[in-house]
């Protein structure tokens, strides 16, 4: 996701929280593949804030909330009083309003569709019963389930603040765990989404892309680097692949490939002593100049400056 798209996403979130953009989007959050963030509700809502219904006009992302206080929700043509320890699943596809009725406690995470594609086994978020526009988004938890959900959100906060190179893989696993926790509260008949051909193609693309990483030695080369490369391996026309991925993720095939290459470049710059030429070569660039030009699309500095900054003790 580009910096511009991220700014728009958080500008959409800001009216829901009465906080400014710089507070919501701290500079240390990494955004290499899709986007993910998590918040403590108590940090965002002041107890003195007027208790009017807040429209979820934030249309760019999916949201999972653990509500630990009494509140009220309005969705579709329904109104529901929410007791403490509820898990709420919000989708960009359905109108939703939330009205606190007392000082709020709880947590929520938000993420884009492309962030969770690698762990959904062929589905897109909209195909899951939890995120269906006509579904029921609020699930009351048992004490044991609430404790488990609280622990998951605590792990998310800890991992997001860490410098672990593969922390986003763990964060996807935590999101998946919350999804399963919600689906266990669903009637059994609704737990089996129908996977469309487009969803299967998206899943195969993500699997093929991720299979190329991580690079473990400087002699490795990324074999697939262009939309045409992937389309050929998937036996589809490149225009069809572009349309499917654009519809399911909001991003082009080239942007998805570039974002994953940039993510791997950052990992290699942080974690290895490979020269810039070796990193450029492994990622398929003809020389360091082309690599540096590419890298600056995803970071405000050159690869060499990025490496020096990451190596500087805090």
Coordinates of C-alpha atoms in Angstrom, one line a residue:
X1 CA 0.0 0.0 0.0
X2 CA 1.3 3.4 -0.9
X3 CA 1.9 6.2 1.6
X4 CA -0.9 8.2 -0.1
X5 CA -3.3 5.4 0.4
X6 CA -2.3 4.9 4.0
X7 CA -2.8 8.6 4.7
X8 CA -6.3 8.4 3.2
X9 CA -7.0 5.4 5.3
X10 CA -6.1 7.1 8.6
X11 CA -7.8 10.3 7.6
X12 CA -10.9 8.2 7.4
X13 CA -10.2 6.7 10.8
X14 CA -9.5 10.1 12.5
X15 CA -13.2 11.3 12.6
X16 CA -14.0 8.0 14.4
X17 CA -11.5 8.8 17.2
X18 CA -11.2 12.6 17.5
X19 CA -7.4 12.2 17.2
X20 CA -5.1 13.7 14.6
X21 CA -3.3 11.8 11.9
X22 CA 0.1 11.9 13.4
X23 CA -1.2 10.2 16.6
X24 CA -2.9 7.5 14.7
X25 CA 0.0 6.8 12.3
X26 CA 3.3 6.6 14.2
X27 CA 6.4 6.7 12.1
X28 CA 7.7 3.3 13.2
X29 CA 4.9 1.2 11.7
X30 CA 6.1 -0.9 8.8
X31 CA 3.8 -1.2 5.8
X32 CA 5.4 -3.6 3.4
X33 CA 2.6 -6.0 2.5
X34 CA -0.9 -4.7 2.9
X35 CA -1.5 -2.9 6.1
X36 CA -2.3 -3.8 9.8
X37 CA -2.6 -1.9 13.0
X38 CA -4.1 -2.3 16.4
X39 CA -5.3 0.1 19.1
X40 CA -6.6 0.2 22.6
X41 CA -10.0 1.8 22.7
X42 CA -9.3 3.6 26.0
X43 CA -6.5 5.4 24.2
X44 CA -8.8 6.7 21.6
X45 CA -12.1 7.6 23.4
X46 CA -12.2 10.2 26.1
X47 CA -14.7 9.4 28.9
X48 CA -16.1 13.0 28.5
X49 CA -16.7 12.6 24.8
X50 CA -20.4 13.0 23.8
X51 CA -22.0 9.6 23.6
X52 CA -23.5 9.9 20.1
X53 CA -23.6 7.2 17.6
X54 CA -20.3 7.2 15.6
X55 CA -20.7 6.2 11.9
X56 CA -18.0 3.8 10.6
X57 CA -17.2 5.9 7.6
X58 CA -13.8 4.2 7.5
X59 CA -14.3 2.3 4.2
X60 CA -10.8 1.1 3.3
X61 CA -10.3 -1.7 5.8
X62 CA -11.7 -4.6 7.8
X63 CA -11.9 -4.3 11.6
X64 CA -12.1 -6.8 14.5
X65 CA -13.1 -5.2 17.9
X66 CA -13.1 -6.7 21.3
X67 CA -15.6 -4.6 23.3
X68 CA -15.3 -4.9 27.1
X69 CA -18.0 -2.3 28.0
X70 CA -21.6 -1.7 27.4
X71 CA -22.5 -0.1 24.0
X72 CA -25.0 -0.1 21.3
X73 CA -24.6 -1.0 17.6
X74 CA -26.7 -0.1 14.5
X75 CA -26.2 -2.1 11.3
X76 CA -28.4 -2.7 8.3
X77 CA -31.9 -2.3 9.8
X78 CA -31.0 -3.7 13.2
X79 CA -30.1 -2.2 16.6
X80 CA -28.3 -4.3 19.2
X81 CA -27.3 -3.6 22.8
X82 CA -23.8 -5.0 23.3
X83 CA -22.9 -6.4 26.6
X84 CA -19.2 -6.6 27.8
X85 CA -16.9 -9.1 26.2
X86 CA -18.2 -9.0 22.6
X87 CA -16.3 -9.6 19.4
X88 CA -17.4 -7.4 16.5
X89 CA -16.5 -7.9 12.8
X90 CA -16.8 -4.8 10.6
X91 CA -16.5 -4.8 6.8
X92 CA -16.1 -1.9 4.3
X93 CA -19.2 -3.3 2.5
X94 CA -21.8 -2.7 5.2
X95 CA -22.9 0.5 7.1
X96 CA -22.3 0.2 10.8
X97 CA -22.6 2.6 13.7
X98 CA -21.3 2.2 17.2
X99 CA -22.6 4.1 20.2
X100 CA -20.7 3.9 23.6
X101 CA -23.0 4.1 26.6
X102 CA -20.3 4.2 29.2
X103 CA -16.5 4.7 29.4
X104 CA -15.0 2.2 27.0
X105 CA -12.5 -0.6 27.4
X106 CA -11.3 -3.0 24.7
X107 CA -9.1 -3.3 21.7
X108 CA -9.5 -3.4 17.9
X109 CA -7.3 -4.2 14.9
X110 CA -7.7 -3.0 11.4
X111 CA -6.3 -4.5 8.2
X112 CA -6.6 -4.3 4.4
X113 CA -7.8 -7.3 2.3
X114 CA -4.3 -7.9 0.8
X115 CA -2.8 -8.2 4.3
X116 CA -4.8 -11.4 5.1
X117 CA -4.8 -13.0 1.6
X118 CA -1.9 -15.3 2.4
X119 CA -3.7 -17.0 5.3
X120 CA -7.3 -17.3 4.0
X121 CA -6.8 -20.5 2.0
X122 CA -8.3 -19.2 -1.3
X123 CA -10.9 -16.9 0.1
X124 CA -11.1 -13.1 0.2
X125 CA -12.3 -11.5 3.5
X126 CA -15.7 -10.7 1.9
X127 CA -16.3 -14.4 1.3
X128 CA -16.1 -15.2 5.0
X129 CA -19.4 -15.4 6.8
X130 CA -18.1 -13.1 9.5
X131 CA -17.7 -10.2 6.9
X132 CA -20.8 -10.8 4.8
X133 CA -22.7 -7.6 4.4
X134 CA -25.9 -9.4 5.4
X135 CA -24.3 -11.3 8.2
X136 CA -24.5 -10.8 12.0
X137 CA -21.3 -9.0 13.1
X138 CA -21.5 -9.1 16.9
X139 CA -20.7 -12.3 18.9
X140 CA -20.9 -12.5 22.7
X141 CA -17.9 -14.4 24.2
X142 CA -17.7 -16.7 27.2
X143 CA -15.2 -15.7 29.9
X144 CA -12.7 -18.1 28.6
X145 CA -13.1 -16.9 25.0
X146 CA -12.8 -13.3 26.2
X147 CA -9.6 -14.0 28.0
X148 CA -8.2 -15.7 24.9
X149 CA -9.2 -12.8 22.7
X150 CA -7.6 -10.3 25.2
X151 CA -4.4 -12.3 25.1
X152 CA -4.4 -12.3 21.3
X153 CA -4.7 -8.5 21.2
X154 CA -1.9 -8.2 23.8
X155 CA 0.4 -10.4 21.5
X156 CA -0.5 -8.2 18.6
X157 CA 0.5 -5.0 20.4
X158 CA 3.8 -6.6 21.5
X159 CA 4.6 -8.0 18.1
X160 CA 3.8 -4.8 16.3
X161 CA 6.3 -2.9 18.4
X162 CA 9.0 -5.5 18.0
X163 CA 11.8 -5.5 15.4
X164 CA 11.3 -9.1 14.4
X165 CA 11.8 -9.4 10.6
X166 CA 8.8 -11.7 10.1
X167 CA 6.4 -10.2 12.7
X168 CA 3.7 -9.6 10.0
X169 CA 3.5 -13.4 9.5
X170 CA 2.7 -13.7 13.2
X171 CA 0.2 -10.9 13.1
X172 CA -1.6 -12.6 10.2
X173 CA -1.7 -15.7 12.4
X174 CA -3.3 -13.7 15.3
X175 CA -5.9 -12.3 12.9
X176 CA -6.7 -15.8 11.7
X177 CA -7.1 -16.9 15.3
X178 CA -9.6 -14.2 16.0
X179 CA -11.5 -15.1 12.8
X180 CA -11.7 -18.7 13.9
X181 CA -12.8 -17.6 17.4
X182 CA -15.7 -15.7 15.8
X183 CA -16.6 -18.5 13.3
X184 CA -16.9 -20.9 16.2
X185 CA -19.8 -18.7 17.4
X186 CA -21.5 -19.0 14.0
X187 CA -24.1 -21.6 13.1
X188 CA -22.4 -24.6 11.5
X189 CA -24.3 -24.2 8.2
X190 CA -22.6 -20.8 7.6
X191 CA -19.0 -21.9 8.1
X192 CA -18.3 -23.0 4.5
X193 CA -17.8 -20.1 2.1
X194 CA -18.0 -20.8 -1.6
X195 CA -14.6 -20.1 -3.2
X196 CA -14.9 -18.4 -6.6
X197 CA -12.6 -18.9 -9.5
X198 CA -11.3 -15.3 -8.9
X199 CA -10.6 -16.1 -5.2
X200 CA -8.7 -19.2 -6.2
X201 CA -6.6 -17.3 -8.7
X202 CA -5.8 -14.6 -6.1
X203 CA -4.8 -17.3 -3.6
X204 CA -2.6 -19.1 -6.2
X205 CA -0.9 -15.8 -7.1
X206 CA -0.1 -15.0 -3.4
X207 CA 1.2 -18.5 -2.9
X208 CA 3.4 -18.3 -6.0
X209 CA 4.7 -14.9 -4.9
X210 CA 5.5 -15.9 -1.4
X211 CA 7.1 -19.2 -2.5
X212 CA 10.1 -17.1 -3.8
X213 CA 11.0 -15.9 -0.3
X214 CA 12.9 -15.6 1.9
X215 CA 16.2 -15.4 0.1
X216 CA 18.8 -17.2 2.2
X217 CA 22.0 -16.8 0.2
X218 CA 23.3 -14.3 -2.3
X219 CA 23.4 -16.9 -5.1
X220 CA 19.6 -17.1 -5.2
X221 CA 17.6 -15.2 -7.8
X222 CA 13.9 -14.3 -7.8
X223 CA 12.5 -16.1 -10.8
X224 CA 9.2 -14.3 -11.2
X225 CA 9.3 -10.5 -11.3
X226 CA 6.6 -9.2 -13.7
X227 CA 2.9 -9.5 -14.1
X228 CA 3.5 -11.4 -17.4
X229 CA 5.8 -13.9 -15.5
X230 CA 3.1 -14.7 -13.0
X231 CA 0.3 -14.9 -15.7
X232 CA 2.3 -17.4 -17.7
X233 CA 2.9 -19.6 -14.6
X234 CA -0.8 -19.4 -13.7
X235 CA -1.9 -20.1 -17.3
X236 CA -4.1 -16.9 -17.5
X237 CA -4.0 -13.8 -19.6
X238 CA -2.1 -11.0 -17.9
X239 CA -5.2 -8.6 -18.2
X240 CA -7.4 -11.2 -16.4
X241 CA -4.8 -11.5 -13.6
X242 CA -4.6 -7.8 -13.3
X243 CA -8.4 -7.4 -13.1
X244 CA -8.8 -10.2 -10.5
X245 CA -6.1 -8.8 -8.2
X246 CA -7.3 -5.2 -8.6
X247 CA -10.9 -6.3 -7.7
X248 CA -9.8 -8.3 -4.7
X249 CA -7.0 -6.2 -3.3
X250 CA -7.4 -2.7 -4.8
X251 CA -3.8 -2.9 -6.1
X252 CA -2.3 -3.9 -9.5
X253 CA -0.2 -7.0 -10.0
X254 CA 2.9 -4.9 -10.5
X255 CA 2.3 -3.1 -7.3
X256 CA 1.8 -6.3 -5.3
X257 CA 5.0 -7.8 -6.8
X258 CA 6.9 -4.6 -6.1
X259 CA 5.7 -4.3 -2.5
X260 CA 6.9 -7.9 -1.8
X261 CA 10.3 -7.2 -3.5
X262 CA 10.7 -4.1 -1.4
X263 CA 9.8 -6.0 1.8
X264 CA 12.5 -8.6 1.1
X265 CA 15.0 -5.9 0.2
X266 CA 14.4 -4.3 3.6
X267 CA 14.9 -7.6 5.4
X268 CA 18.1 -8.3 3.5
X269 CA 19.4 -4.8 4.2
X270 CA 18.6 -5.2 7.9
X271 CA 19.6 -8.8 8.5
X272 CA 22.5 -9.6 6.1
X273 CA 25.9 -8.3 5.2
X274 CA 25.3 -8.8 1.5
X275 CA 26.6 -5.9 -0.6
X276 CA 24.1 -3.7 -2.4
X277 CA 25.1 -5.3 -5.7
X278 CA 24.4 -8.8 -4.3
X279 CA 21.0 -7.7 -3.0
X280 CA 20.1 -6.0 -6.3
X281 CA 21.2 -9.0 -8.3
X282 CA 19.3 -11.5 -6.1
X283 CA 16.1 -9.4 -6.5
X284 CA 16.6 -9.3 -10.3
X285 CA 17.9 -5.8 -10.9
X286 CA 20.5 -5.2 -13.6
X287 CA 22.6 -2.9 -11.3
X288 CA 22.5 -1.0 -8.0
X289 CA 21.3 2.2 -9.7
X290 CA 18.1 0.5 -10.9
X291 CA 17.6 -1.1 -7.5
X292 CA 18.1 2.2 -5.7
X293 CA 15.5 3.9 -8.0
X294 CA 13.0 1.1 -7.3
X295 CA 13.7 1.1 -3.5
X296 CA 12.9 4.8 -3.3
X297 CA 9.4 4.2 -4.4
X298 CA 8.8 2.3 -1.1
X299 CA 11.1 4.2 1.2
X300 CA 12.0 7.9 1.5
X301 CA 15.7 7.1 1.4
X302 CA 18.3 5.1 -0.6
X303 CA 19.1 1.4 0.2
X304 CA 22.5 2.4 1.6
X305 CA 21.0 5.1 3.9
X306 CA 18.2 2.7 5.0
X307 CA 20.9 0.1 6.0
X308 CA 22.9 2.7 7.9
X309 CA 19.7 4.0 9.7
X310 CA 18.6 0.5 10.7
X311 CA 22.1 -0.2 12.0
X312 CA 22.2 2.9 14.2
X313 CA 21.6 2.1 17.9
X314 CA 18.5 3.8 19.3

